[in-house]
């Protein structure tokens, strides 16, 4: 058995946390490939090293003095090295970083140093090989991740090593310039490594004991999810559930490698298993609820729209021409509504409206702002009657007006549109009816 283990920033924020991580790795010799994040927050209002690096580089880019900012970063690492009593100096590395900052090596290079340095410390602490992610993770010139080349290089490199530490979050383009994934991207690195070594499991260690059924900022102590499928997770992650980067499932998904979300501060907890398919029934009809605020609905009306072939395409073309992606398109006989992200749409709204008039010649167009979308997700919904009915009666009892309903053909999720102001109430009502009423 081979396990790839990724540790998030809060699991590596201090020497004390590093020791917990060391214990977890040593407790199981199958944990042979390790992907660390940069040191995260040690306490609530602490600053992540990644954010310190961005801020420091901004000074460098503007030609301002960044010595003190870099020194504060150096101290974060030194504190870990001292706390672990390692015989390691990062002085040479910091000299290179300082010089590269002066030479304006780029924001991505700057941010990547957080994981790079933490990787060096981790490899030294564990006695594992260090593999620089810039050598094995490749990006195309246009900034897109080069999956094929990466998989080949990563496989070649790791096949000869019994163990290795591969820093998360970054790789490099062919011209050697460093490029990062989007924030939280170490999750993706872990998944890439798991795929390349054909791991039996990808353990993703963080500071919560797995996925929760709903957002704990809205629901008091929500229950956690024991098993969730990739597909369910994709729906929830897309709608704002944040434990794992939304792109992290793709590399392992193609190989059927399960992801186990674990808690560094409670290693005895089983956490959440993310799997391709399962015969395990989830405890409740629904697996999870997630949602996002900040959508706009563009309502388009035209008499006899239903018989005009190509009307929908023309409307969507106006969005496409303005580079706006749409979320949902519920329609009626003479109406069609397009849901879009408000922040993306607001600066271009008049262009889109005139585009729709020009292309599709509708009777009226009305824009409704400040809407939220909520996804109720669950593989159990397919086999259960009355799920939609229960959701809508719960919402009605809580005085929430439903603006839109969309059930995907997979019957895996039901999407509900409500006013931003009703968002929290709606989530509470749905959680209550499916989870609390079942206890
Ligand atoms: N350190 C990076 C961030 O803060 C990447 C990661 O932690 O996955 O986003």
PDB file of N, CA and C in Angstrom, residues 177-245:
ATOM      1  N   UNK A 177       9.946  29.586 -15.585  1.00  0.00           N
ATOM      2  CA  UNK A 177       9.312  30.559 -14.693  1.00  0.00           C
ATOM      3  C   UNK A 177       8.275  29.830 -13.822  1.00  0.00           C
ATOM      4  N   UNK A 178       8.289  30.175 -12.540  1.00  0.00           N
ATOM      5  CA  UNK A 178       7.419  29.479 -11.585  1.00  0.00           C
ATOM      6  C   UNK A 178       5.981  29.944 -11.749  1.00  0.00           C
ATOM      7  N   UNK A 179       5.069  28.991 -11.618  1.00  0.00           N
ATOM      8  CA  UNK A 179       3.644  29.299 -11.766  1.00  0.00           C
ATOM      9  C   UNK A 179       2.908  28.563 -10.644  1.00  0.00           C
ATOM     10  N   UNK A 180       1.920  29.225 -10.053  1.00  0.00           N
ATOM     11  CA  UNK A 180       1.158  28.556  -8.984  1.00  0.00           C
ATOM     12  C   UNK A 180      -0.243  28.200  -9.487  1.00  0.00           C
ATOM     13  N   UNK A 181      -0.864  27.269  -8.772  1.00  0.00           N
ATOM     14  CA  UNK A 181      -2.295  27.041  -8.955  1.00  0.00           C
ATOM     15  C   UNK A 181      -3.017  28.184  -8.247  1.00  0.00           C
ATOM     16  N   UNK A 182      -4.355  28.169  -8.261  1.00  0.00           N
ATOM     17  CA  UNK A 182      -5.050  29.198  -7.487  1.00  0.00           C
ATOM     18  C   UNK A 182      -4.934  28.866  -5.997  1.00  0.00           C
ATOM     19  N   UNK A 183      -5.339  29.789  -5.153  1.00  0.00           N
ATOM     20  CA  UNK A 183      -5.148  29.630  -3.707  1.00  0.00           C
ATOM     21  C   UNK A 183      -5.695  28.280  -3.223  1.00  0.00           C
ATOM     22  N   UNK A 184      -5.007  27.693  -2.286  1.00  0.00           N
ATOM     23  CA  UNK A 184      -5.414  26.378  -1.783  1.00  0.00           C
ATOM     24  C   UNK A 184      -4.959  25.248  -2.693  1.00  0.00           C
ATOM     25  N   UNK A 185      -4.097  25.576  -3.657  1.00  0.00           N
ATOM     26  CA  UNK A 185      -3.734  24.630  -4.714  1.00  0.00           C
ATOM     27  C   UNK A 185      -2.862  23.453  -4.297  1.00  0.00           C
ATOM     28  N   UNK A 186      -2.366  23.435  -3.070  1.00  0.00           N
ATOM     29  CA  UNK A 186      -1.587  22.260  -2.639  1.00  0.00           C
ATOM     30  C   UNK A 186      -2.447  21.004  -2.668  1.00  0.00           C
ATOM     31  N   UNK A 187      -3.745  21.181  -2.502  1.00  0.00           N
ATOM     32  CA  UNK A 187      -4.662  20.031  -2.614  1.00  0.00           C
ATOM     33  C   UNK A 187      -4.538  19.388  -3.993  1.00  0.00           C
ATOM     34  N   UNK A 188      -4.346  20.225  -5.007  1.00  0.00           N
ATOM     35  CA  UNK A 188      -4.230  19.707  -6.379  1.00  0.00           C
ATOM     36  C   UNK A 188      -2.910  18.949  -6.508  1.00  0.00           C
ATOM     37  N   UNK A 189      -1.837  19.531  -5.966  1.00  0.00           N
ATOM     38  CA  UNK A 189      -0.534  18.857  -6.033  1.00  0.00           C
ATOM     39  C   UNK A 189      -0.632  17.461  -5.420  1.00  0.00           C
ATOM     40  N   UNK A 190      -1.270  17.366  -4.257  1.00  0.00           N
ATOM     41  CA  UNK A 190      -1.406  16.064  -3.591  1.00  0.00           C
ATOM     42  C   UNK A 190      -2.109  15.065  -4.493  1.00  0.00           C
ATOM     43  N   UNK A 191      -3.115  15.527  -5.175  1.00  0.00           N
ATOM     44  CA  UNK A 191      -3.888  14.660  -6.051  1.00  0.00           C
ATOM     45  C   UNK A 191      -3.053  14.227  -7.262  1.00  0.00           C
ATOM     46  N   UNK A 192      -2.242  15.139  -7.778  1.00  0.00           N
ATOM     47  CA  UNK A 192      -1.359  14.826  -8.924  1.00  0.00           C
ATOM     48  C   UNK A 192      -0.327  13.767  -8.518  1.00  0.00           C
ATOM     49  N   UNK A 193       0.222  13.940  -7.325  1.00  0.00           N
ATOM     50  CA  UNK A 193       1.216  12.971  -6.843  1.00  0.00           C
ATOM     51  C   UNK A 193       0.558  11.606  -6.647  1.00  0.00           C
ATOM     52  N   UNK A 194      -0.641  11.607  -6.060  1.00  0.00           N
ATOM     53  CA  UNK A 194      -1.345  10.343  -5.816  1.00  0.00           C
ATOM     54  C   UNK A 194      -1.589   9.600  -7.125  1.00  0.00           C
ATOM     55  N   UNK A 195      -1.949  10.342  -8.135  1.00  0.00           N
ATOM     56  CA  UNK A 195      -2.205   9.725  -9.441  1.00  0.00           C
ATOM     57  C   UNK A 195      -0.913   9.144 -10.022  1.00  0.00           C
ATOM     58  N   UNK A 196       0.171   9.925  -9.945  1.00  0.00           N
ATOM     59  CA  UNK A 196       1.430   9.496 -10.563  1.00  0.00           C
ATOM     60  C   UNK A 196       1.981   8.232  -9.918  1.00  0.00           C
ATOM     61  N   UNK A 197       1.844   8.105  -8.596  1.00  0.00           N
ATOM     62  CA  UNK A 197       2.417   6.909  -7.942  1.00  0.00           C
ATOM     63  C   UNK A 197       1.365   5.812  -7.795  1.00  0.00           C
ATOM     64  N   UNK A 198       0.192   6.031  -8.365  1.00  0.00           N
ATOM     65  CA  UNK A 198      -0.935   5.101  -8.240  1.00  0.00           C
ATOM     66  C   UNK A 198      -1.148   4.717  -6.777  1.00  0.00           C
ATOM     67  N   UNK A 199      -1.345   5.726  -5.981  1.00  0.00           N
ATOM     68  CA  UNK A 199      -1.508   5.515  -4.536  1.00  0.00           C
ATOM     69  C   UNK A 199      -2.804   4.756  -4.253  1.00  0.00           C
ATOM     70  N   UNK A 200      -2.847   4.093  -3.100  1.00  0.00           N
ATOM     71  CA  UNK A 200      -4.080   3.416  -2.701  1.00  0.00           C
ATOM     72  C   UNK A 200      -5.044   4.414  -2.086  1.00  0.00           C
ATOM     73  N   UNK A 201      -4.486   5.432  -1.477  1.00  0.00           N
ATOM     74  CA  UNK A 201      -5.341   6.480  -0.910  1.00  0.00           C
ATOM     75  C   UNK A 201      -4.582   7.810  -0.878  1.00  0.00           C
ATOM     76  N   UNK A 202      -5.333   8.867  -1.055  1.00  0.00           N
ATOM     77  CA  UNK A 202      -4.781  10.219  -0.922  1.00  0.00           C
ATOM     78  C   UNK A 202      -5.362  10.808   0.362  1.00  0.00           C
ATOM     79  N   UNK A 203      -4.490  10.927   1.378  1.00  0.00           N
ATOM     80  CA  UNK A 203      -4.957  11.503   2.643  1.00  0.00           C
ATOM     81  C   UNK A 203      -4.707  13.010   2.637  1.00  0.00           C
ATOM     82  N   UNK A 204      -5.754  13.743   2.898  1.00  0.00           N
ATOM     83  CA  UNK A 204      -5.644  15.196   2.911  1.00  0.00           C
ATOM     84  C   UNK A 204      -5.896  15.664   4.343  1.00  0.00           C
ATOM     85  N   UNK A 205      -4.799  16.047   5.009  1.00  0.00           N
ATOM     86  CA  UNK A 205      -4.882  16.385   6.442  1.00  0.00           C
ATOM     87  C   UNK A 205      -5.106  17.886   6.627  1.00  0.00           C
ATOM     88  N   UNK A 206      -6.121  18.215   7.412  1.00  0.00           N
ATOM     89  CA  UNK A 206      -6.459  19.624   7.593  1.00  0.00           C
ATOM     90  C   UNK A 206      -6.810  19.856   9.067  1.00  0.00           C
ATOM     91  N   UNK A 207      -7.619  20.870   9.350  1.00  0.00           N
ATOM     92  CA  UNK A 207      -7.901  21.143  10.763  1.00  0.00           C
ATOM     93  C   UNK A 207      -9.360  20.873  11.134  1.00  0.00           C
ATOM     94  N   UNK A 208     -10.068  20.126  10.291  1.00  0.00           N
ATOM     95  CA  UNK A 208     -11.427  19.696  10.647  1.00  0.00           C
ATOM     96  C   UNK A 208     -11.536  18.197  10.349  1.00  0.00           C
ATOM     97  N   UNK A 209     -12.448  17.548  11.062  1.00  0.00           N
ATOM     98  CA  UNK A 209     -12.565  16.091  10.893  1.00  0.00           C
ATOM     99  C   UNK A 209     -13.466  15.747   9.721  1.00  0.00           C
ATOM    100  N   UNK A 210     -13.160  16.292   8.571  1.00  0.00           N
ATOM    101  CA  UNK A 210     -13.893  15.942   7.365  1.00  0.00           C
ATOM    102  C   UNK A 210     -14.876  17.010   6.937  1.00  0.00           C
ATOM    103  N   UNK A 211     -15.640  16.645   5.930  1.00  0.00           N
ATOM    104  CA  UNK A 211     -16.653  17.544   5.390  1.00  0.00           C
ATOM    105  C   UNK A 211     -17.853  17.602   6.303  1.00  0.00           C
ATOM    106  N   UNK A 212     -18.414  18.754   6.429  1.00  0.00           N
ATOM    107  CA  UNK A 212     -19.621  18.889   7.241  1.00  0.00           C
ATOM    108  C   UNK A 212     -20.826  18.966   6.314  1.00  0.00           C
ATOM    109  N   UNK A 213     -21.973  18.551   6.836  1.00  0.00           N
ATOM    110  CA  UNK A 213     -23.178  18.561   5.990  1.00  0.00           C
ATOM    111  C   UNK A 213     -23.505  19.986   5.549  1.00  0.00           C
ATOM    112  N   UNK A 214     -23.262  20.946   6.426  1.00  0.00           N
ATOM    113  CA  UNK A 214     -23.540  22.348   6.064  1.00  0.00           C
ATOM    114  C   UNK A 214     -22.473  23.241   6.680  1.00  0.00           C
ATOM    115  N   UNK A 215     -22.477  24.481   6.266  1.00  0.00           N
ATOM    116  CA  UNK A 215     -21.478  25.458   6.717  1.00  0.00           C
ATOM    117  C   UNK A 215     -21.639  25.737   8.223  1.00  0.00           C
ATOM    118  N   UNK A 216     -20.574  25.499   9.019  1.00  0.00           N
ATOM    119  CA  UNK A 216     -20.700  25.705  10.475  1.00  0.00           C
ATOM    120  C   UNK A 216     -20.912  27.168  10.870  1.00  0.00           C
ATOM    121  N   UNK A 217     -20.689  28.081   9.916  1.00  0.00           N
ATOM    122  CA  UNK A 217     -20.967  29.491  10.244  1.00  0.00           C
ATOM    123  C   UNK A 217     -22.471  29.763  10.214  1.00  0.00           C
ATOM    124  N   UNK A 218     -23.207  28.849   9.605  1.00  0.00           N
ATOM    125  CA  UNK A 218     -24.666  29.019   9.513  1.00  0.00           C
ATOM    126  C   UNK A 218     -25.383  28.037  10.442  1.00  0.00           C
ATOM    127  N   UNK A 219     -24.880  26.802  10.492  1.00  0.00           N
ATOM    128  CA  UNK A 219     -25.507  25.765  11.317  1.00  0.00           C
ATOM    129  C   UNK A 219     -24.618  25.487  12.519  1.00  0.00           C
ATOM    130  N   UNK A 220     -25.182  25.484  13.716  1.00  0.00           N
ATOM    131  CA  UNK A 220     -24.395  25.218  14.915  1.00  0.00           C
ATOM    132  C   UNK A 220     -23.997  23.738  14.943  1.00  0.00           C
ATOM    133  N   UNK A 221     -22.701  23.482  14.993  1.00  0.00           N
ATOM    134  CA  UNK A 221     -22.143  22.129  15.039  1.00  0.00           C
ATOM    135  C   UNK A 221     -22.830  21.147  14.085  1.00  0.00           C
ATOM    136  N   UNK A 222     -22.707  21.366  12.810  1.00  0.00           N
ATOM    137  CA  UNK A 222     -23.330  20.429  11.868  1.00  0.00           C
ATOM    138  C   UNK A 222     -22.640  19.063  11.918  1.00  0.00           C
ATOM    139  N   UNK A 223     -23.356  18.029  11.550  1.00  0.00           N
ATOM    140  CA  UNK A 223     -22.761  16.689  11.520  1.00  0.00           C
ATOM    141  C   UNK A 223     -21.769  16.588  10.374  1.00  0.00           C
ATOM    142  N   UNK A 224     -20.821  15.643  10.478  1.00  0.00           N
ATOM    143  CA  UNK A 224     -19.896  15.499   9.357  1.00  0.00           C
ATOM    144  C   UNK A 224     -20.359  14.361   8.441  1.00  0.00           C
ATOM    145  N   UNK A 225     -19.802  14.361   7.243  1.00  0.00           N
ATOM    146  CA  UNK A 225     -20.186  13.383   6.223  1.00  0.00           C
ATOM    147  C   UNK A 225     -19.184  12.234   6.278  1.00  0.00           C
ATOM    148  N   UNK A 226     -19.672  11.007   6.343  1.00  0.00           N
ATOM    149  CA  UNK A 226     -18.738   9.869   6.416  1.00  0.00           C
ATOM    150  C   UNK A 226     -18.194   9.512   5.029  1.00  0.00           C
ATOM    151  N   UNK A 227     -19.115   9.372   4.066  1.00  0.00           N
ATOM    152  CA  UNK A 227     -18.690   9.002   2.711  1.00  0.00           C
ATOM    153  C   UNK A 227     -19.434   9.872   1.700  1.00  0.00           C
ATOM    154  N   UNK A 228     -18.704  10.357   0.738  1.00  0.00           N
ATOM    155  CA  UNK A 228     -19.299  11.216  -0.297  1.00  0.00           C
ATOM    156  C   UNK A 228     -18.675  10.829  -1.635  1.00  0.00           C
ATOM    157  N   UNK A 229     -19.438  10.893  -2.709  1.00  0.00           N
ATOM    158  CA  UNK A 229     -18.841  10.536  -4.007  1.00  0.00           C
ATOM    159  C   UNK A 229     -18.189  11.780  -4.639  1.00  0.00           C
ATOM    160  N   UNK A 230     -17.294  11.526  -5.581  1.00  0.00           N
ATOM    161  CA  UNK A 230     -16.642  12.649  -6.279  1.00  0.00           C
ATOM    162  C   UNK A 230     -17.690  13.602  -6.856  1.00  0.00           C
ATOM    163  N   UNK A 231     -18.745  12.973  -7.429  1.00  0.00           N
ATOM    164  CA  UNK A 231     -19.758  13.797  -8.092  1.00  0.00           C
ATOM    165  C   UNK A 231     -20.482  14.697  -7.099  1.00  0.00           C
ATOM    166  N   UNK A 232     -20.830  14.116  -5.950  1.00  0.00           N
ATOM    167  CA  UNK A 232     -21.519  14.924  -4.932  1.00  0.00           C
ATOM    168  C   UNK A 232     -20.602  16.050  -4.451  1.00  0.00           C
ATOM    169  N   UNK A 233     -19.342  15.675  -4.239  1.00  0.00           N
ATOM    170  CA  UNK A 233     -18.394  16.665  -3.753  1.00  0.00           C
ATOM    171  C   UNK A 233     -18.230  17.809  -4.744  1.00  0.00           C
ATOM    172  N   UNK A 234     -18.187  17.447  -6.011  1.00  0.00           N
ATOM    173  CA  UNK A 234     -18.018  18.462  -7.054  1.00  0.00           C
ATOM    174  C   UNK A 234     -19.163  19.483  -6.960  1.00  0.00           C
ATOM    175  N   UNK A 235     -20.375  18.973  -6.787  1.00  0.00           N
ATOM    176  CA  UNK A 235     -21.529  19.874  -6.676  1.00  0.00           C
ATOM    177  C   UNK A 235     -21.382  20.787  -5.458  1.00  0.00           C
ATOM    178  N   UNK A 236     -20.994  20.178  -4.333  1.00  0.00           N
ATOM    179  CA  UNK A 236     -20.909  20.975  -3.104  1.00  0.00           C
ATOM    180  C   UNK A 236     -19.739  21.964  -3.157  1.00  0.00           C
ATOM    181  N   UNK A 237     -18.595  21.496  -3.692  1.00  0.00           N
ATOM    182  CA  UNK A 237     -17.420  22.365  -3.740  1.00  0.00           C
ATOM    183  C   UNK A 237     -17.690  23.545  -4.660  1.00  0.00           C
ATOM    184  N   UNK A 238     -18.363  23.261  -5.776  1.00  0.00           N
ATOM    185  CA  UNK A 238     -18.653  24.337  -6.725  1.00  0.00           C
ATOM    186  C   UNK A 238     -19.550  25.384  -6.083  1.00  0.00           C
ATOM    187  N   UNK A 239     -20.418  24.914  -5.190  1.00  0.00           N
ATOM    188  CA  UNK A 239     -21.336  25.850  -4.549  1.00  0.00           C
ATOM    189  C   UNK A 239     -20.787  26.386  -3.235  1.00  0.00           C
ATOM    190  N   UNK A 240     -19.496  26.291  -3.028  1.00  0.00           N
ATOM    191  CA  UNK A 240     -18.904  27.031  -1.922  1.00  0.00           C
ATOM    192  C   UNK A 240     -18.389  26.234  -0.745  1.00  0.00           C
ATOM    193  N   UNK A 241     -18.603  24.901  -0.691  1.00  0.00           N
ATOM    194  CA  UNK A 241     -18.015  24.137   0.417  1.00  0.00           C
ATOM    195  C   UNK A 241     -16.504  24.130   0.215  1.00  0.00           C
ATOM    196  N   UNK A 242     -15.748  24.521   1.237  1.00  0.00           N
ATOM    197  CA  UNK A 242     -14.355  24.897   0.961  1.00  0.00           C
ATOM    198  C   UNK A 242     -13.261  23.985   1.513  1.00  0.00           C
ATOM    199  N   UNK A 243     -13.573  22.838   2.055  1.00  0.00           N
ATOM    200  CA  UNK A 243     -12.514  22.046   2.693  1.00  0.00           C
ATOM    201  C   UNK A 243     -11.417  21.655   1.701  1.00  0.00           C
ATOM    202  N   UNK A 244     -11.827  21.338   0.480  1.00  0.00           N
ATOM    203  CA  UNK A 244     -10.868  20.878  -0.519  1.00  0.00           C
ATOM    204  C   UNK A 244     -10.974  21.776  -1.761  1.00  0.00           C
ATOM    205  N   UNK A 245      -9.824  22.055  -2.401  1.00  0.00           N
ATOM    206  CA  UNK A 245      -9.850  22.851  -3.638  1.00  0.00           C
ATOM    207  C   UNK A 245     -10.741  22.150  -4.670  1.00  0.00           C
TER     208      UNK A 245
END
